[in-house]
Tab-separated table of C-alpha atoms and ligand atoms in Angstrom:
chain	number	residue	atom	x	y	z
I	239	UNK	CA	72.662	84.359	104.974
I	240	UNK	CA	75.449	81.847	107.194
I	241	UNK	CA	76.152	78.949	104.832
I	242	UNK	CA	78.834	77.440	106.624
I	243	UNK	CA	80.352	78.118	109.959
I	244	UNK	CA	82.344	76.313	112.457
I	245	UNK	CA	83.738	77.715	116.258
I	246	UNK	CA	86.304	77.343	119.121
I	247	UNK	CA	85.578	78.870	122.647
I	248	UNK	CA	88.582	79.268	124.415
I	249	UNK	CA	89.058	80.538	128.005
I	250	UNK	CA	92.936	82.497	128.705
I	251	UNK	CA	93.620	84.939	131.718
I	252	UNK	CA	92.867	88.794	130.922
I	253	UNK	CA	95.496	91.175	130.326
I	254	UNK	CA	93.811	94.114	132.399
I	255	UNK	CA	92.640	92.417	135.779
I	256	UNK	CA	93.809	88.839	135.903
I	257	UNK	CA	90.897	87.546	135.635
I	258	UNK	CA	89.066	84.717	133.119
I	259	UNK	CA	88.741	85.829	129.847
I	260	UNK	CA	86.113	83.734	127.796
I	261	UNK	CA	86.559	84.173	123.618
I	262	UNK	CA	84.935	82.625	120.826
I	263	UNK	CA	86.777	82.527	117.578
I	264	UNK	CA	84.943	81.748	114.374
I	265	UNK	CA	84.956	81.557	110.789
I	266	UNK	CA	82.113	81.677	108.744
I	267	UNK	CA	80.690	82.063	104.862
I	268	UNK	CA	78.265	84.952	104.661
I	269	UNK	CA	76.459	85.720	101.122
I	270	UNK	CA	79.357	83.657	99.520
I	271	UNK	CA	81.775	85.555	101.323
I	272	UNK	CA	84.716	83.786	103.436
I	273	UNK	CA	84.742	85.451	106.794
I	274	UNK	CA	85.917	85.170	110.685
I	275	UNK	CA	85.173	86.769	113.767
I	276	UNK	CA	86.981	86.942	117.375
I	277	UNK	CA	84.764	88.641	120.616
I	278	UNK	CA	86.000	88.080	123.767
I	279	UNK	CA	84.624	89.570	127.379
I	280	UNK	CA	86.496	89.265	130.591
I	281	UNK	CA	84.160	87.554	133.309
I	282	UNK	CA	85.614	90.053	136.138
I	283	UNK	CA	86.018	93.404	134.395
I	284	UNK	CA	84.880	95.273	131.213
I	285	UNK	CA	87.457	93.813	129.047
I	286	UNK	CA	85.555	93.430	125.973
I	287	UNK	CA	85.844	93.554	122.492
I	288	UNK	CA	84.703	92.101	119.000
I	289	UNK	CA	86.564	92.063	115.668
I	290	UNK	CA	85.328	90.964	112.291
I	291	UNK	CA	86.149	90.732	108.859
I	292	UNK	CA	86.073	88.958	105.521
I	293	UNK	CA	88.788	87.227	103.392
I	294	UNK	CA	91.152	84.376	105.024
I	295	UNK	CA	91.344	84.526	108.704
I	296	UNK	CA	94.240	85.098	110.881
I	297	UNK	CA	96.879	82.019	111.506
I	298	UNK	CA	95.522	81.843	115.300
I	299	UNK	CA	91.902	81.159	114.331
I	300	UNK	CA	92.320	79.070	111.783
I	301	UNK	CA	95.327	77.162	113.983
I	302	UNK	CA	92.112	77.149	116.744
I	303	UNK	CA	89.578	75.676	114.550
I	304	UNK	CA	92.197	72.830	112.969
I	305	UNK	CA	93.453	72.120	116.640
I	306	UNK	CA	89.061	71.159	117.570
I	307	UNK	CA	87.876	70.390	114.653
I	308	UNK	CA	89.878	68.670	112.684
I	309	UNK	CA	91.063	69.685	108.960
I	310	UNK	CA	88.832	68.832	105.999
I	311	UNK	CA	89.509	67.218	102.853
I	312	UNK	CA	88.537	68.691	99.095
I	313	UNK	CA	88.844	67.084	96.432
I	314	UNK	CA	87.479	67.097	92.581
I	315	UNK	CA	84.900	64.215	92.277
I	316	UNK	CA	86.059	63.563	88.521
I	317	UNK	CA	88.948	63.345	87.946
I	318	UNK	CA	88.863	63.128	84.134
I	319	UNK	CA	87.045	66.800	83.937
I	320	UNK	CA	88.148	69.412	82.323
I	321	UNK	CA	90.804	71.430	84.493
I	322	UNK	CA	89.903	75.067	82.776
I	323	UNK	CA	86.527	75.746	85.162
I	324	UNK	CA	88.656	74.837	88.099
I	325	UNK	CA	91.832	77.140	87.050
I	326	UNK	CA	89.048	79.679	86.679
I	327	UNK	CA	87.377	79.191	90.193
I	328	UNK	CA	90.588	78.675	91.835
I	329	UNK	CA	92.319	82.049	90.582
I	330	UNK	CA	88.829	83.995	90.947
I	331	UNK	CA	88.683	83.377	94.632
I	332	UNK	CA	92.208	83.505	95.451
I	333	UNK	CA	93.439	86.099	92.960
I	334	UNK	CA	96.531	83.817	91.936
I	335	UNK	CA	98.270	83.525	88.966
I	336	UNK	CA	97.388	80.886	86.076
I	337	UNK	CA	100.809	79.008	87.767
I	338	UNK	CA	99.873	79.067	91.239
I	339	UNK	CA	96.011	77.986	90.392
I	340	UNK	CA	97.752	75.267	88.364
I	341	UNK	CA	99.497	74.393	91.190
I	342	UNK	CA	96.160	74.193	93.682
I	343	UNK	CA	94.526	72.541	90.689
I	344	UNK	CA	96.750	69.590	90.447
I	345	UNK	CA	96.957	69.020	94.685
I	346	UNK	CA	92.739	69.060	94.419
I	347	UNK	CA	93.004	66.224	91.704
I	348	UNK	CA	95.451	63.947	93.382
I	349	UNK	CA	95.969	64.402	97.593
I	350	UNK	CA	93.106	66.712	97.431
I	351	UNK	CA	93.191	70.202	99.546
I	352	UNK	CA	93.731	70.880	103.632
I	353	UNK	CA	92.218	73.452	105.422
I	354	UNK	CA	89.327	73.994	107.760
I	355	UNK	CA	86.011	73.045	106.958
I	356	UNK	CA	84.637	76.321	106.335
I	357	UNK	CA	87.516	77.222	103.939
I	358	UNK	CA	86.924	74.234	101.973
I	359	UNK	CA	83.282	74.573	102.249
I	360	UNK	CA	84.082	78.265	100.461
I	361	UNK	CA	86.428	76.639	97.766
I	362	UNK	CA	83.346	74.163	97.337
I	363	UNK	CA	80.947	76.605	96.669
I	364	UNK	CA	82.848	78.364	94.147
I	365	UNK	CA	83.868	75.380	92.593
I	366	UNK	CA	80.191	74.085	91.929
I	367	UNK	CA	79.273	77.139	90.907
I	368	UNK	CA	81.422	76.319	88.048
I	369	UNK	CA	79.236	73.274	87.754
I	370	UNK	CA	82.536	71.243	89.037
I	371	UNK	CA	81.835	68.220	91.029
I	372	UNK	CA	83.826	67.897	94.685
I	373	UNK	CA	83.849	65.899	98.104
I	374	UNK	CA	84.785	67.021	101.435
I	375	UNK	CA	85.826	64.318	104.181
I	376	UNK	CA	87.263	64.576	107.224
I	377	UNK	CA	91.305	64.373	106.351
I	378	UNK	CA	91.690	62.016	109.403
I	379	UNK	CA	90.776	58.839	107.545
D	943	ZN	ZN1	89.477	91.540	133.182
């Protein structure tokens, strides 16, 4: 099951014959797992190809998405709650270290957290999970 997904088709010239090269570059959440994709298929020769895979996607996806989109916003929703489910959350999906997830933690509480939608759409699910209330806006306020 897709929870979450967002997109960017992007046209370039193909490496083989020259000619247009159409791509779609994605990320998605699949069964609570972060994930992106990349296909692309020449429109003059057989150039083709499809990569996917799960975890945080490449700098040029996410740099595609941000550039259409627009980054989103997360933030906690109370600010008085206790910090300890969100240090848990934090260094559960991102495998950091109590310092680094303290770090996140406090940027989530005050200017809140910048990424693409679907990343903080991921962070969101794992975070009410942990029965911890967030928002996501639009960052362009
Ligand atoms: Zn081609």
């Amino acid at each position: 099951m897709i929870t979450a997904t967002q997109g960017v088709t992007r046209t370039s010239r193909c490496e083989r014959c020259g000619g247009e090269l159409v791509s779609d570059v994605g990320q998605f959440i699949e069964r609570g797992q972060l994930a992106w994709s990349i296909e692309g298929q020449c429109q003059a020769c057989r150039n083709a190809w499809c990569q996917m895979d799960t975890g945080p996607a490449p700098e040029e996806i996410r740099q595609a998405l941000l550039t259409t989109h627009g980054p989103a916003r997360l933030r906690l929703a109370d600010k008085g709650a206790s910090i300890v489910p969100v240090l848990r959350a934090l260094r559960e999906m991102h495998h950091l270290s109590l310092g680094e997830a303290r770090l996140m933690a406090a940027e989530l509480n005050e200017v809140g957290l910048i990424g693409t939608s679907v990343e903080m759409a991921y962070l969101a699910e794992g975070l009410r999970a942990r029965f911890v209330t967030v928002t996501i806006t639009s960052s362009v306020t």
